[in-house]
């Protein structure tokens, strides 16, 4: 097939870009032709909470990426939509994660759909955002009405989609492995690359820091006397997308600075494996969620996980087998940390992960997409 992927890609950075580029490579591996249309402007600077939207890495030489889409310019939406429509691709994949993108992606999709040939499937991260704003529902509905079918990456999103559309085909397919960060290295090598003490244990909080991700809950858990008595430090690796002062003040209040390693700049793709391979376990103490790409990096690097019992996180972390599913409150998080180290769970869980992760291959995601294509009239 001739396939268009509409969404984030190089020169943009972050998980969305990594996902779309990895998906493109799987389509190519299976013999399809792929063109990515990405954003020349994804977010206006005043709406972007981080330091930069753009990657310093060179453009991938194995992908065809057209940097054309301006998220806030309706004239651009019209020209891009007409341009893609003329290509008469068999399939267009649209990654949707935020209602703000509804007008842009929805308008382009309508224009492409108007060619009478291209089928349009959206892979949905979230249809109802974590951080809600006025008009979210209307913007998300505008987008939902523009495509032919949906692939939801969690059951909770599949349920949410019913509020926007009850007729179009929908399927659940979990986030595939993020296997594009290189092969695992030894803990010793990871410690050396990160400048860590070799006689200490480490847990990891990874990714952009937003309030809904519950870092404050984990900080309170680190202050639990039982956790203080473990030889464990928490690495916080990721850029603040919220007020950093709130968290820094909490660290001072709890007197846990000596238990933390703060690496709160953006973590480039080339350094991701160092952080995961240094960690005994990765903690995602989210207050609410749908799914998380961090979990699929854990699976790739065979790292046990601690997630909270919210949204779609428990769907892909069998409790007690590859990690822990706990309630989103500090004592439950601390209980799991103590159990993990007191009962030496790491290597048994890592062995279980090697079996469990086979169901998250990219080929499985493509199978679900092809099933959707066959169901679209």
Short mmCIF file of N, CA and C in Angstrom, two decimals, residues 79-144:
data_model
loop_
_atom_site.label_atom_id
_atom_site.label_comp_id
_atom_site.label_asym_id
_atom_site.label_seq_id
_atom_site.Cartn_x
_atom_site.Cartn_y
_atom_site.Cartn_z
N UNK A 79 -4.26 23.73 2.11
CA UNK A 79 -3.29 23.39 1.07
C UNK A 79 -2.67 22.01 1.31
N UNK A 80 -2.39 21.69 2.58
CA UNK A 80 -1.83 20.37 2.88
C UNK A 80 -2.86 19.28 2.62
N UNK A 81 -4.10 19.52 3.03
CA UNK A 81 -5.15 18.52 2.79
C UNK A 81 -5.33 18.23 1.32
N UNK A 82 -5.36 19.27 0.48
CA UNK A 82 -5.50 19.09 -0.97
C UNK A 82 -4.28 18.38 -1.54
N UNK A 83 -3.10 18.73 -1.03
CA UNK A 83 -1.86 18.10 -1.50
C UNK A 83 -1.86 16.60 -1.21
N UNK A 84 -2.22 16.23 0.02
CA UNK A 84 -2.24 14.80 0.37
C UNK A 84 -3.35 14.08 -0.40
N UNK A 85 -4.49 14.74 -0.57
CA UNK A 85 -5.60 14.13 -1.32
C UNK A 85 -5.16 13.75 -2.73
N UNK A 86 -4.37 14.61 -3.36
CA UNK A 86 -3.93 14.34 -4.73
C UNK A 86 -3.00 13.13 -4.81
N UNK A 87 -2.35 12.79 -3.70
CA UNK A 87 -1.44 11.63 -3.71
C UNK A 87 -2.19 10.31 -3.82
N UNK A 88 -3.49 10.32 -3.48
CA UNK A 88 -4.32 9.12 -3.58
C UNK A 88 -3.69 7.92 -2.84
N UNK A 89 -3.21 8.19 -1.63
CA UNK A 89 -2.69 7.09 -0.82
C UNK A 89 -3.81 6.12 -0.50
N UNK A 90 -3.46 4.86 -0.26
CA UNK A 90 -4.47 3.86 0.12
C UNK A 90 -4.91 4.06 1.56
N UNK A 91 -4.00 4.56 2.40
CA UNK A 91 -4.27 4.66 3.83
C UNK A 91 -3.57 5.88 4.40
N UNK A 92 -4.26 6.62 5.26
CA UNK A 92 -3.61 7.66 6.04
C UNK A 92 -3.82 7.35 7.53
N UNK A 93 -2.73 7.34 8.26
CA UNK A 93 -2.74 7.14 9.71
C UNK A 93 -2.57 8.50 10.37
N UNK A 94 -3.47 8.84 11.30
CA UNK A 94 -3.38 10.11 12.01
C UNK A 94 -3.24 9.82 13.50
N UNK A 95 -2.14 10.26 14.09
CA UNK A 95 -1.94 10.10 15.53
C UNK A 95 -2.61 11.27 16.24
N UNK A 96 -3.55 10.96 17.15
CA UNK A 96 -4.29 12.02 17.85
C UNK A 96 -4.07 11.89 19.34
N UNK A 97 -3.76 13.04 19.98
CA UNK A 97 -3.46 13.01 21.41
C UNK A 97 -3.98 14.22 22.17
N UNK A 98 -4.48 15.24 21.47
CA UNK A 98 -4.81 16.48 22.15
C UNK A 98 -5.90 17.22 21.38
N UNK A 99 -7.01 17.64 22.05
CA UNK A 99 -8.07 18.34 21.34
C UNK A 99 -7.62 19.59 20.58
N UNK A 100 -6.59 20.27 21.09
CA UNK A 100 -6.05 21.44 20.40
C UNK A 100 -5.76 21.13 18.93
N UNK A 101 -5.35 19.88 18.64
CA UNK A 101 -5.02 19.49 17.27
C UNK A 101 -6.25 19.13 16.43
N UNK A 102 -7.43 19.12 17.05
CA UNK A 102 -8.63 18.70 16.35
C UNK A 102 -8.93 19.49 15.08
N UNK A 103 -8.94 20.82 15.12
CA UNK A 103 -9.24 21.57 13.91
C UNK A 103 -8.25 21.33 12.77
N UNK A 104 -6.97 21.31 13.09
CA UNK A 104 -5.94 21.09 12.08
C UNK A 104 -6.05 19.69 11.47
N UNK A 105 -5.95 18.68 12.32
CA UNK A 105 -5.95 17.30 11.82
C UNK A 105 -7.31 16.92 11.26
N UNK A 106 -8.39 17.44 11.86
CA UNK A 106 -9.73 17.13 11.36
C UNK A 106 -9.99 17.74 9.99
N UNK A 107 -9.53 18.96 9.76
CA UNK A 107 -9.74 19.60 8.46
C UNK A 107 -8.93 18.90 7.37
N UNK A 108 -7.66 18.62 7.67
CA UNK A 108 -6.84 17.90 6.68
C UNK A 108 -7.46 16.55 6.35
N UNK A 109 -7.92 15.84 7.38
CA UNK A 109 -8.50 14.52 7.15
C UNK A 109 -9.75 14.59 6.29
N UNK A 110 -10.60 15.58 6.51
CA UNK A 110 -11.80 15.75 5.69
C UNK A 110 -11.44 15.97 4.21
N UNK A 111 -10.44 16.79 3.99
CA UNK A 111 -10.04 17.08 2.60
C UNK A 111 -9.45 15.84 1.94
N UNK A 112 -8.65 15.08 2.68
CA UNK A 112 -8.06 13.86 2.12
C UNK A 112 -9.15 12.83 1.84
N UNK A 113 -10.06 12.69 2.76
CA UNK A 113 -11.16 11.74 2.62
C UNK A 113 -12.02 12.05 1.39
N UNK A 114 -12.02 13.32 1.02
CA UNK A 114 -12.82 13.75 -0.12
C UNK A 114 -12.33 13.24 -1.46
N UNK A 115 -11.14 12.61 -1.49
CA UNK A 115 -10.67 12.08 -2.78
C UNK A 115 -11.35 10.77 -3.17
N UNK A 116 -12.16 10.23 -2.24
CA UNK A 116 -12.91 9.02 -2.55
C UNK A 116 -12.10 7.74 -2.58
N UNK A 117 -10.83 7.81 -2.18
CA UNK A 117 -9.98 6.62 -2.24
C UNK A 117 -9.28 6.33 -0.92
N UNK A 118 -8.72 7.35 -0.28
CA UNK A 118 -7.90 7.14 0.91
C UNK A 118 -8.74 6.83 2.14
N UNK A 119 -8.43 5.72 2.80
CA UNK A 119 -9.05 5.39 4.08
C UNK A 119 -8.23 6.02 5.20
N UNK A 120 -8.93 6.52 6.22
CA UNK A 120 -8.24 7.25 7.29
C UNK A 120 -8.52 6.58 8.62
N UNK A 121 -7.44 6.19 9.29
CA UNK A 121 -7.53 5.56 10.61
C UNK A 121 -6.74 6.41 11.59
N UNK A 122 -7.34 6.68 12.75
CA UNK A 122 -6.63 7.42 13.79
C UNK A 122 -6.18 6.48 14.89
N UNK A 123 -4.92 6.59 15.26
CA UNK A 123 -4.40 5.92 16.45
C UNK A 123 -4.52 6.92 17.60
N UNK A 124 -5.31 6.57 18.59
CA UNK A 124 -5.70 7.50 19.65
C UNK A 124 -4.91 7.24 20.93
N UNK A 125 -4.12 8.24 21.33
CA UNK A 125 -3.49 8.19 22.66
C UNK A 125 -4.51 8.55 23.72
N UNK A 126 -5.13 9.72 23.56
CA UNK A 126 -6.18 10.20 24.45
C UNK A 126 -7.21 10.93 23.60
N UNK A 127 -8.49 10.71 23.86
CA UNK A 127 -9.53 11.50 23.21
C UNK A 127 -10.06 12.54 24.21
N UNK A 128 -9.97 12.22 25.50
CA UNK A 128 -10.27 13.17 26.57
C UNK A 128 -8.96 13.45 27.29
N UNK A 129 -8.46 14.68 27.27
CA UNK A 129 -7.11 14.95 27.77
C UNK A 129 -7.00 14.85 29.29
N UNK A 130 -5.75 14.66 29.75
CA UNK A 130 -5.49 14.60 31.19
C UNK A 130 -5.73 15.96 31.84
N UNK A 131 -5.34 17.02 31.13
CA UNK A 131 -5.48 18.37 31.67
C UNK A 131 -6.56 19.08 30.85
N UNK A 132 -7.76 19.14 31.39
CA UNK A 132 -8.94 19.55 30.62
C UNK A 132 -9.04 21.07 30.46
N UNK A 133 -9.56 21.48 29.29
CA UNK A 133 -9.77 22.89 28.98
C UNK A 133 -11.14 23.07 28.35
N UNK A 134 -11.65 24.30 28.42
CA UNK A 134 -12.93 24.62 27.80
C UNK A 134 -12.85 24.35 26.30
N UNK A 135 -13.87 23.67 25.77
CA UNK A 135 -13.93 23.39 24.34
C UNK A 135 -13.30 22.08 23.91
N UNK A 136 -12.69 21.35 24.86
CA UNK A 136 -12.02 20.09 24.51
C UNK A 136 -12.95 19.13 23.79
N UNK A 137 -14.17 18.95 24.34
CA UNK A 137 -15.08 17.95 23.79
C UNK A 137 -15.45 18.30 22.34
N UNK A 138 -15.74 19.55 22.08
CA UNK A 138 -16.14 19.96 20.74
C UNK A 138 -15.00 19.79 19.73
N UNK A 139 -13.78 20.14 20.15
CA UNK A 139 -12.62 19.99 19.25
C UNK A 139 -12.33 18.52 18.96
N UNK A 140 -12.42 17.68 20.01
CA UNK A 140 -12.18 16.25 19.81
C UNK A 140 -13.26 15.64 18.92
N UNK A 141 -14.51 16.07 19.10
CA UNK A 141 -15.60 15.55 18.26
C UNK A 141 -15.38 15.94 16.79
N UNK A 142 -14.96 17.17 16.55
CA UNK A 142 -14.70 17.61 15.18
C UNK A 142 -13.69 16.68 14.52
N UNK A 143 -12.65 16.32 15.26
CA UNK A 143 -11.67 15.39 14.70
C UNK A 143 -12.27 14.00 14.51
N UNK A 144 -12.95 13.49 15.53
CA UNK A 144 -13.49 12.12 15.46
C UNK A 144 -14.41 11.94 14.26
#
